[in-house]
Short mmCIF file of C-alpha atoms in Angstrom, two decimals:
data_model
loop_
_atom_site.label_atom_id
_atom_site.label_comp_id
_atom_site.label_asym_id
_atom_site.label_seq_id
_atom_site.Cartn_x
_atom_site.Cartn_y
_atom_site.Cartn_z
CA VAL A 218 -9.46 -98.21 -130.05
CA LEU A 219 -10.78 -94.71 -129.27
CA PHE A 220 -14.36 -94.54 -128.70
CA ARG A 221 -14.93 -91.82 -130.75
CA SER A 222 -13.76 -94.06 -133.84
CA ALA A 223 -15.72 -96.83 -132.63
CA THR A 224 -18.49 -95.15 -131.73
CA PRO A 225 -21.04 -92.20 -132.51
CA PHE A 226 -21.31 -88.87 -131.06
CA ASP A 227 -24.90 -89.85 -130.24
CA GLN A 228 -24.14 -93.07 -128.79
CA ARG A 229 -21.33 -92.12 -126.44
CA ALA A 230 -23.69 -89.32 -125.25
CA ALA A 231 -26.35 -92.15 -124.72
CA VAL A 232 -23.79 -94.25 -122.72
CA LEU A 233 -23.08 -91.36 -120.18
CA ARG A 234 -27.20 -90.85 -119.72
CA ARG A 235 -27.39 -94.24 -118.93
CA ALA A 236 -24.40 -94.69 -116.25
CA GLU A 237 -25.92 -91.51 -114.54
CA ALA A 238 -29.23 -93.06 -114.63
CA LEU A 239 -27.47 -96.14 -113.19
CA LEU A 240 -25.38 -93.97 -110.55
CA ALA A 241 -29.10 -92.53 -109.40
CA ALA A 242 -30.62 -96.29 -109.03
CA ARG A 243 -27.70 -97.37 -106.77
CA ALA A 244 -27.10 -94.53 -104.56
CA GLU A 245 -27.37 -96.60 -101.38
CA ARG A 246 -24.46 -98.67 -102.39
CA PHE A 247 -22.00 -96.04 -103.23
CA ALA A 248 -22.81 -94.35 -100.28
CA HIS A 249 -21.83 -97.49 -98.42
CA TRP A 250 -18.40 -97.89 -99.98
CA ASN A 251 -17.80 -94.24 -99.61
CA VAL A 252 -18.23 -94.39 -96.14
CA ARG A 253 -16.46 -97.56 -95.48
CA GLU A 254 -13.34 -96.68 -97.58
CA ALA A 255 -13.05 -93.17 -97.38
CA GLY A 256 -14.48 -92.80 -93.40
CA SER A 257 -17.55 -90.31 -95.21
CA ILE A 258 -20.36 -89.22 -93.17
CA PRO A 259 -23.22 -90.01 -94.99
CA PRO A 260 -24.06 -86.56 -96.16
CA LYS A 261 -20.72 -86.26 -97.14
CA ALA A 262 -21.25 -89.38 -99.23
CA ASP A 263 -24.49 -88.39 -100.48
CA TRP A 264 -23.32 -84.68 -102.01
CA GLU A 265 -20.72 -86.84 -103.77
CA TRP A 266 -22.78 -88.98 -105.23
CA MET A 267 -25.48 -86.18 -106.44
CA ALA A 268 -22.13 -83.96 -107.82
CA THR A 269 -20.89 -87.00 -109.69
CA ARG A 270 -24.42 -87.29 -111.41
CA GLU A 271 -23.57 -83.62 -112.33
CA GLN A 272 -20.36 -84.33 -113.70
CA LEU A 273 -22.18 -87.59 -115.93
CA SER A 274 -24.98 -84.98 -116.97
CA MET A 275 -22.54 -82.35 -118.07
CA ALA A 276 -20.27 -84.89 -119.70
CA ALA A 277 -22.64 -86.41 -121.75
CA ALA A 278 -23.18 -83.00 -122.68
CA LEU A 279 -20.00 -82.60 -124.69
CA PRO A 280 -19.86 -84.77 -127.68
CA MET A 281 -22.92 -82.66 -129.19
CA GLN A 282 -20.39 -79.47 -128.67
CA PRO A 283 -18.66 -77.88 -132.04
CA ILE A 284 -15.53 -80.06 -132.62
CA GLY A 285 -13.69 -77.35 -134.75
CA GLN A 286 -13.52 -74.36 -136.40
CA VAL A 287 -13.12 -72.04 -139.83
CA PHE A 288 -10.42 -69.92 -140.16
CA PRO A 289 -9.94 -67.37 -143.02
CA SER A 290 -6.86 -67.54 -145.26
CA ALA A 291 -4.67 -64.86 -147.38
CA MET A 292 -4.06 -67.49 -150.24
CA PRO A 293 -7.34 -67.46 -152.81
CA GLY A 294 -8.80 -70.49 -152.95
CA ARG A 295 -7.20 -71.96 -149.09
CA ARG A 296 -9.94 -73.38 -146.21
CA ASN A 297 -8.50 -74.30 -143.10
CA GLU A 298 -10.01 -75.96 -140.67
CA TRP A 299 -9.60 -76.30 -137.05
CA ARG A 300 -10.69 -79.14 -135.21
CA ARG A 301 -10.03 -81.22 -131.83
CA LEU A 302 -9.42 -84.92 -132.04
CA PRO A 303 -8.76 -87.58 -128.92
CA LEU A 304 -5.91 -87.55 -127.39
CA GLY A 305 -5.94 -91.50 -127.30
CA VAL A 306 -5.39 -92.99 -123.93
CA VAL A 307 -5.67 -90.69 -120.57
CA GLY A 308 -4.39 -91.74 -117.27
CA VAL A 309 -6.50 -91.29 -114.21
CA ILE A 310 -4.81 -91.29 -110.93
CA ALA A 311 -7.38 -90.24 -108.36
CA PRO A 312 -7.28 -89.52 -104.62
CA TRP A 313 -8.99 -91.03 -101.92
CA ASN A 314 -10.54 -87.84 -100.14
CA PHE A 315 -13.24 -87.54 -102.74
CA PRO A 316 -12.57 -91.10 -104.79
CA LEU A 317 -15.79 -91.13 -106.65
CA LEU A 318 -16.07 -87.59 -107.66
CA LEU A 319 -12.37 -86.68 -108.43
CA ALA A 320 -12.21 -89.99 -110.44
CA MET A 321 -15.38 -88.79 -112.61
CA ARG A 322 -14.74 -85.44 -112.96
CA SER A 323 -11.81 -87.16 -115.18
CA VAL A 324 -13.10 -90.26 -116.77
CA ALA A 325 -16.64 -88.93 -117.75
CA PRO A 326 -15.17 -86.18 -120.10
CA ALA A 327 -12.27 -87.56 -121.34
CA LEU A 328 -14.89 -90.79 -122.27
CA ALA A 329 -17.07 -88.32 -123.86
CA LEU A 330 -14.87 -86.49 -125.83
CA GLY A 331 -13.77 -89.83 -127.88
CA ASN A 332 -11.09 -90.78 -125.54
CA ALA A 333 -9.98 -94.67 -124.05
CA VAL A 334 -9.40 -94.49 -120.22
CA LEU A 335 -7.01 -95.65 -117.98
CA LEU A 336 -8.24 -95.52 -114.06
CA LYS A 337 -6.03 -95.81 -110.84
CA PRO A 338 -7.83 -95.53 -108.14
CA ASP A 339 -6.21 -95.16 -104.50
CA VAL A 340 -5.04 -98.26 -102.72
CA GLN A 341 -7.49 -96.90 -99.93
CA THR A 342 -10.48 -96.71 -101.80
CA PRO A 343 -10.25 -99.19 -104.80
CA VAL A 344 -13.81 -100.07 -104.32
CA ILE A 345 -15.28 -96.48 -104.28
CA GLY A 346 -13.22 -94.93 -106.44
CA GLY A 347 -12.08 -98.07 -109.54
CA ALA A 348 -14.62 -101.13 -109.44
CA LEU A 349 -17.82 -98.96 -108.72
CA ILE A 350 -16.96 -97.58 -111.48
CA ALA A 351 -16.15 -99.90 -113.85
CA GLU A 352 -19.43 -102.22 -113.19
CA LEU A 353 -21.02 -98.68 -113.73
CA PHE A 354 -19.77 -97.88 -117.82
CA GLU A 355 -20.04 -101.56 -118.36
CA ASP A 356 -23.78 -102.19 -117.15
CA ALA A 357 -23.98 -98.75 -119.05
CA GLY A 358 -23.14 -100.24 -122.26
CA LEU A 359 -19.44 -98.67 -122.60
CA PRO A 360 -17.76 -100.56 -125.26
CA ARG A 361 -15.27 -103.62 -123.54
CA GLY A 362 -11.75 -102.06 -123.56
CA VAL A 363 -12.59 -98.61 -123.50
CA LEU A 364 -12.30 -97.93 -119.69
CA GLN A 365 -9.71 -100.46 -117.79
CA VAL A 366 -9.60 -100.06 -114.04
CA VAL A 367 -5.66 -101.03 -112.61
CA PRO A 368 -5.75 -101.06 -108.79
CA GLY A 369 -2.01 -100.62 -107.29
CA GLY A 370 0.64 -98.61 -105.53
CA PRO A 371 3.01 -95.91 -106.72
CA ALA A 372 4.70 -98.38 -108.94
CA THR A 373 1.36 -98.51 -110.90
CA GLY A 374 0.45 -95.20 -111.02
CA ASP A 375 4.18 -94.59 -112.16
CA ALA A 376 3.42 -97.46 -115.05
CA VAL A 377 0.17 -95.58 -116.57
CA VAL A 378 2.46 -92.44 -116.25
CA ARG A 379 5.42 -93.77 -118.02
CA HIS A 380 2.87 -95.98 -120.90
CA PRO A 381 3.88 -95.01 -124.18
CA LEU A 382 0.08 -95.45 -125.14
CA VAL A 383 -0.85 -93.23 -122.46
CA LYS A 384 -1.12 -89.62 -124.11
CA MET A 385 -2.65 -87.44 -121.37
CA VAL A 386 -2.01 -87.88 -117.15
CA SER A 387 -4.74 -86.21 -115.34
CA PHE A 388 -3.84 -86.58 -111.98
CA THR A 389 -5.37 -85.13 -108.45
CA GLY A 390 -3.44 -85.72 -105.23
CA SER A 391 -0.24 -84.20 -103.59
CA THR A 392 2.09 -81.57 -104.83
CA ALA A 393 5.16 -84.04 -104.15
CA VAL A 394 3.87 -86.27 -106.53
CA GLY A 395 2.11 -83.73 -108.94
CA GLN A 396 5.94 -82.93 -109.24
CA SER A 397 7.15 -85.78 -110.43
CA ILE A 398 4.40 -86.82 -112.71
CA GLY A 399 5.03 -83.41 -113.92
CA GLU A 400 8.58 -83.57 -114.89
CA THR A 401 8.31 -87.27 -116.02
CA CYS A 402 5.46 -86.32 -118.56
CA GLY A 403 7.69 -82.99 -119.64
CA ARG A 404 10.26 -85.59 -120.45
CA LEU A 405 8.06 -87.50 -122.62
CA LEU A 406 6.43 -85.00 -123.87
CA LYS A 407 3.13 -86.06 -122.82
CA LYS A 408 0.64 -83.81 -121.89
CA CYS A 409 -0.58 -83.63 -117.83
CA ALA A 410 -3.17 -82.28 -115.83
CA LEU A 411 -2.20 -81.66 -111.99
CA GLU A 412 -4.74 -80.69 -109.72
CA LEU A 413 -2.88 -80.16 -106.15
CA GLY A 414 -2.57 -79.68 -102.53
CA GLY A 415 -3.59 -76.23 -101.39
CA ASN A 416 -2.79 -73.92 -98.15
CA ASN A 417 -6.07 -71.94 -98.62
CA ALA A 418 -6.79 -69.06 -96.90
CA LEU A 419 -10.07 -67.69 -95.49
CA LEU A 420 -9.80 -63.94 -95.04
CA VAL A 421 -11.69 -61.89 -92.49
CA LEU A 422 -11.74 -58.10 -92.74
CA GLU A 423 -12.75 -55.77 -90.01
CA ASP A 424 -16.35 -55.25 -91.38
CA ALA A 425 -16.75 -59.07 -91.67
CA ASP A 426 -20.64 -60.51 -91.10
CA LEU A 427 -18.41 -62.11 -88.11
CA ASP A 428 -21.29 -64.69 -87.63
CA ALA A 429 -21.04 -65.83 -91.62
CA ALA A 430 -17.85 -65.57 -91.65
CA ALA A 431 -17.45 -68.39 -88.78
CA SER A 432 -19.89 -70.35 -90.68
CA SER A 433 -17.78 -70.34 -93.69
CA GLY A 434 -15.05 -70.71 -91.59
CA ALA A 435 -16.05 -74.14 -89.79
CA TRP A 436 -17.38 -75.48 -92.68
CA GLY A 437 -14.26 -74.65 -94.69
CA ALA A 438 -11.84 -76.19 -92.27
CA PHE A 439 -13.58 -79.22 -90.79
CA LEU A 440 -15.89 -80.54 -93.50
CA HIS A 441 -14.97 -84.58 -94.10
CA GLN A 442 -12.43 -83.69 -90.91
CA GLY A 443 -10.20 -81.11 -93.67
CA GLN A 444 -9.34 -83.86 -95.66
CA ILE A 445 -9.97 -81.48 -98.80
CA CYS A 446 -7.52 -80.43 -101.47
CA MET A 447 -9.87 -76.53 -100.98
CA GLN A 448 -9.91 -76.27 -96.84
CA ALA A 449 -9.43 -73.36 -94.93
CA GLY A 450 -5.94 -73.97 -93.78
CA ARG A 451 -5.38 -70.35 -92.66
CA HIS A 452 -7.65 -68.21 -91.15
CA LEU A 453 -6.17 -64.21 -91.64
CA VAL A 454 -8.28 -62.42 -89.44
CA HIS A 455 -8.15 -58.37 -88.98
CA ARG A 456 -6.99 -58.16 -85.71
CA SER A 457 -10.01 -55.67 -84.14
CA VAL A 458 -12.47 -58.77 -85.06
CA ALA A 459 -9.84 -61.64 -84.23
CA ALA A 460 -11.19 -62.57 -81.25
CA ALA A 461 -14.68 -62.28 -81.61
CA TYR A 462 -13.70 -63.94 -84.90
CA ALA A 463 -12.35 -67.37 -83.23
CA GLU A 464 -14.99 -67.74 -80.17
CA ARG A 465 -17.79 -67.95 -82.70
CA LEU A 466 -15.23 -70.66 -84.30
CA ALA A 467 -14.21 -72.88 -81.60
CA ALA A 468 -17.98 -72.35 -80.12
CA ARG A 469 -19.26 -74.32 -83.70
CA ALA A 470 -15.72 -76.61 -83.63
CA ARG A 471 -17.07 -77.99 -80.01
CA ALA A 472 -20.83 -78.47 -81.19
CA LEU A 473 -19.26 -81.00 -83.80
CA VAL A 474 -18.95 -84.20 -82.97
CA ALA A 475 -16.26 -87.21 -84.49
CA GLY A 476 -17.14 -90.58 -84.43
CA ASN A 477 -17.67 -93.87 -86.62
CA PRO A 478 -19.69 -92.68 -89.32
CA ALA A 479 -21.34 -96.36 -89.95
CA ALA A 480 -22.24 -96.63 -86.01
CA GLY A 481 -24.36 -93.54 -86.27
CA PRO A 482 -25.14 -89.66 -86.56
CA VAL A 483 -21.52 -87.51 -86.40
CA HIS A 484 -20.21 -84.80 -88.18
CA LEU A 485 -16.30 -86.06 -88.22
CA GLY A 486 -15.69 -89.42 -89.24
CA PRO A 487 -11.81 -90.78 -89.10
CA LEU A 488 -9.05 -89.49 -90.99
CA ILE A 489 -7.79 -91.39 -93.14
CA ASN A 490 -4.84 -93.63 -91.53
CA GLU A 491 -2.46 -94.07 -88.77
CA ARG A 492 0.18 -91.66 -90.41
CA GLN A 493 -2.23 -88.99 -90.98
CA ALA A 494 -3.63 -88.82 -88.10
CA ARG A 495 -0.23 -88.79 -86.02
CA ARG A 496 0.83 -86.03 -88.44
CA VAL A 497 -2.42 -83.75 -87.65
CA ALA A 498 -1.64 -84.12 -83.60
CA GLN A 499 2.25 -83.06 -84.42
CA LEU A 500 1.50 -79.92 -86.48
CA VAL A 501 -0.66 -78.96 -83.23
CA ASP A 502 1.37 -79.94 -80.29
CA GLU A 503 4.23 -78.02 -82.25
CA ALA A 504 1.85 -75.15 -82.95
CA VAL A 505 1.31 -75.07 -78.92
CA ARG A 506 4.74 -75.71 -77.97
CA ASP A 507 5.89 -72.26 -80.15
CA GLY A 508 3.17 -70.13 -78.71
CA ALA A 509 -0.33 -70.74 -80.27
CA THR A 510 -3.37 -71.58 -78.15
CA VAL A 511 -6.03 -74.09 -78.51
CA LEU A 512 -9.73 -72.73 -78.09
CA ALA A 513 -11.55 -76.06 -78.87
CA GLY A 514 -10.49 -79.55 -79.53
CA GLY A 515 -6.56 -80.32 -80.31
CA ARG A 516 -6.71 -83.96 -78.34
CA ARG A 517 -6.49 -86.80 -80.51
CA GLU A 518 -8.28 -90.20 -79.91
CA GLY A 519 -6.72 -92.91 -82.36
CA LEU A 520 -8.28 -91.96 -85.63
CA PHE A 521 -10.12 -89.50 -84.51
CA TYR A 522 -9.27 -86.06 -84.35
CA PRO A 523 -11.74 -83.20 -82.85
CA ALA A 524 -12.60 -79.83 -85.01
CA THR A 525 -9.93 -77.80 -83.18
CA VAL A 526 -9.20 -73.67 -83.55
CA LEU A 527 -6.18 -72.43 -82.45
CA THR A 528 -4.95 -68.78 -82.00
CA GLY A 529 -1.73 -67.19 -82.25
CA VAL A 530 -0.52 -69.04 -84.67
CA THR A 531 2.35 -67.32 -86.80
CA PRO A 532 3.30 -67.56 -90.73
CA ALA A 533 6.67 -68.96 -89.02
CA MET A 534 4.82 -71.98 -87.57
CA ALA A 535 4.68 -75.51 -90.05
CA LEU A 536 0.78 -75.18 -88.83
CA TYR A 537 0.80 -72.26 -90.87
CA GLN A 538 3.17 -73.24 -93.75
CA GLN A 539 1.92 -76.74 -94.52
CA GLU A 540 -1.06 -78.33 -95.95
CA VAL A 541 -2.73 -79.69 -93.06
CA PHE A 542 -5.30 -81.60 -94.56
CA GLY A 543 -7.17 -82.52 -90.80
CA PRO A 544 -9.93 -80.70 -89.55
CA VAL A 545 -7.85 -77.62 -87.71
CA ALA A 546 -8.54 -73.86 -87.87
CA PRO A 547 -4.97 -71.31 -87.29
CA ILE A 548 -6.11 -67.98 -86.69
CA THR A 549 -3.58 -65.55 -87.80
CA VAL A 550 -3.38 -61.52 -87.02
CA PHE A 551 -3.42 -58.92 -89.38
CA ASP A 552 -3.28 -54.99 -89.12
CA HIS A 553 -3.88 -54.11 -92.67
CA GLU A 554 -5.18 -54.95 -96.10
CA ASP A 555 -1.94 -55.02 -97.66
CA GLU A 556 -0.88 -57.35 -94.79
CA ALA A 557 -3.37 -59.82 -95.45
CA VAL A 558 -2.49 -60.14 -99.53
CA SER A 559 0.98 -60.50 -98.41
CA LEU A 560 0.36 -63.05 -96.13
CA LEU A 561 -2.04 -64.67 -98.46
CA ASN A 562 0.28 -64.78 -101.78
CA ASP A 563 3.35 -65.55 -99.34
CA SER A 564 2.44 -69.01 -99.77
CA PRO A 565 3.77 -71.31 -102.81
CA TYR A 566 -0.23 -72.89 -103.08
CA GLY A 567 -3.04 -70.88 -104.92
CA LEU A 568 -5.79 -73.12 -105.08
CA ALA A 569 -8.41 -71.05 -103.35
CA ALA A 570 -9.64 -68.51 -101.08
CA ALA A 571 -12.04 -66.82 -99.34
CA ILE A 572 -12.89 -63.01 -98.17
CA HIS A 573 -15.46 -62.03 -95.97
CA THR A 574 -16.38 -58.03 -96.06
CA ARG A 575 -19.97 -56.32 -95.80
CA HIS A 576 -18.60 -54.12 -99.00
CA THR A 577 -18.81 -56.81 -101.87
CA PRO A 578 -17.06 -54.56 -104.32
CA ARG A 579 -13.76 -53.99 -101.97
CA GLY A 580 -13.92 -57.89 -101.90
CA VAL A 581 -13.90 -58.01 -105.76
CA ALA A 582 -11.39 -55.87 -105.75
CA LEU A 583 -9.28 -57.37 -102.94
CA ALA A 584 -9.87 -60.93 -104.91
CA GLN A 585 -7.96 -59.51 -107.80
CA ARG A 586 -4.77 -59.42 -105.84
CA LEU A 587 -4.72 -62.82 -104.66
CA HIS A 588 -2.17 -65.44 -106.38
CA THR A 589 -5.06 -68.29 -106.04
CA GLY A 590 -7.24 -70.51 -109.11
CA MET A 591 -10.48 -69.72 -107.45
CA VAL A 592 -11.70 -66.77 -105.03
CA HIS A 593 -15.18 -66.80 -103.42
CA VAL A 594 -16.75 -63.33 -101.89
CA ASN A 595 -18.13 -64.05 -98.49
CA ASP A 596 -18.53 -67.76 -98.52
CA GLN A 597 -16.19 -70.43 -97.85
CA THR A 598 -13.50 -72.07 -99.95
CA VAL A 599 -14.59 -75.56 -100.54
CA ASN A 600 -16.65 -74.50 -103.17
CA ASN A 601 -17.18 -76.70 -106.59
CA GLU A 602 -19.49 -76.16 -109.38
CA PHE A 603 -19.42 -78.92 -112.07
CA HIS A 604 -19.57 -76.29 -114.94
CA VAL A 605 -17.56 -73.92 -114.01
CA PRO A 606 -13.64 -74.34 -114.77
CA PHE A 607 -11.90 -75.51 -111.38
CA GLY A 608 -7.94 -75.77 -110.76
CA GLY A 609 -4.66 -73.63 -109.36
CA MET A 610 -1.92 -71.62 -109.44
CA GLY A 611 1.51 -72.31 -108.29
CA GLN A 612 2.14 -75.76 -106.62
CA SER A 613 -1.61 -76.32 -106.52
CA GLY A 614 -1.72 -76.96 -110.22
CA ASN A 615 -0.11 -76.80 -113.70
CA GLY A 616 -2.72 -74.22 -114.45
CA GLY A 617 -5.43 -77.09 -116.07
CA ARG A 618 -8.53 -76.89 -115.22
CA PHE A 619 -11.56 -79.14 -115.21
CA GLY A 620 -15.38 -78.30 -115.84
CA GLY A 621 -17.41 -76.87 -118.26
CA PRO A 622 -15.84 -75.50 -121.19
CA ALA A 623 -12.01 -76.48 -119.76
CA ASN A 624 -12.77 -80.25 -120.70
CA LEU A 625 -12.68 -79.45 -124.55
CA GLU A 626 -9.52 -78.14 -123.75
CA GLU A 627 -8.20 -80.90 -121.54
CA PHE A 628 -9.16 -83.68 -123.17
CA THR A 629 -8.52 -82.90 -126.93
CA GLN A 630 -5.71 -82.27 -129.25
CA THR A 631 -6.15 -80.11 -132.37
CA GLN A 632 -5.14 -80.25 -135.65
CA TRP A 633 -5.11 -77.75 -138.61
CA ILE A 634 -6.12 -79.22 -141.99
CA SER A 635 -6.04 -76.74 -145.10
CA VAL A 636 -7.84 -77.85 -148.16
CA MET A 637 -7.24 -76.25 -151.98
CA GLU A 638 -9.68 -77.57 -154.89
CA GLN A 639 -6.60 -77.15 -157.10
CA GLY A 640 -2.82 -77.40 -156.71
CA ILE A 641 -0.97 -73.83 -157.34
CA GLN A 642 2.39 -73.00 -158.45
CA TYR A 643 5.07 -71.80 -156.01
CA PRO A 644 8.54 -69.92 -157.12
CA PHE A 645 10.09 -73.02 -156.87
#
């Protein structure tokens, strides 16, 4: 049963507002599970909780938006109505890195626009990314059965994607898995929204404020252990300022403490699992063997990997080419602006980029040459504003967007109804 067909628009909005109020009241519980399951430090968990509240608040306004338009007709007496309808059941497959926010980013607007939702959280975050969300909406008065949480691994996700009653799949995760989901959805002719990986670049021009650039570089590279799709995984720096930028960034990295976020204040928590910790260490070690130099960090201790800065990283290295998903800032130099654009655009990914320059018009003009879904001038790459459409290009996504007016497009389908008061006679 669709939420829209069973529940008037004002009641749908009321459920979402109650969910936001309950989330506000349960801050401590949600933060506890975010730290425990995702390895988040408490400030990151608090930010995610607040951003999720904003998502719910925005979604609560969606049911009051216009659901259609009236178009003129060349046929006398005909009225053309074009309206938005719920899709039916939306399958949401959420990741572990921001398990609450990135699940709610799809769950809340899908519900607001009259859909039912099947939510599959990641196996590493089933409580914060699944069970607590289900409990939240149940207590907010969501009709029974409208939101179902189905924990499990790849087989469960595949079942969600393939089920004939699931009319849309919203997936956030790796490019490889997203490609498989997109292929399946294409064969089944069902809608999908894919927000995938990124190998995002922070571009530092010769006229940049290096202190501000290094601050953005540190935040973009090291926040949540670098386990963010928008992480600044490539630092492209003009040769004339590369040494000065590297030293500023390394000084910031050396000041960051990695440790157990449940035991006391730290800047970086653990990487999500042993496999990922080994992969990060391997990529750094290979780069060093190929000629890169470690200025800070670079030594793994179990699941903990320190904030790491490397110079001498070339485009031929795997550390440059791949999404690292760890707290590593590889620095690559360039000599002129066109070379920087070429380096940035040569990546198959196209999620986010940042440009640092004291000449803002130059930064804006440069942004328009980049093949990325988001570009931030004199800022860092890890930006998310709930009301602004968000998404990537290339291997970072299929052009779908989340946030603000984009949600109306993503989580509905359209229907054209033409009406004539009296039938007419055609030539035959």
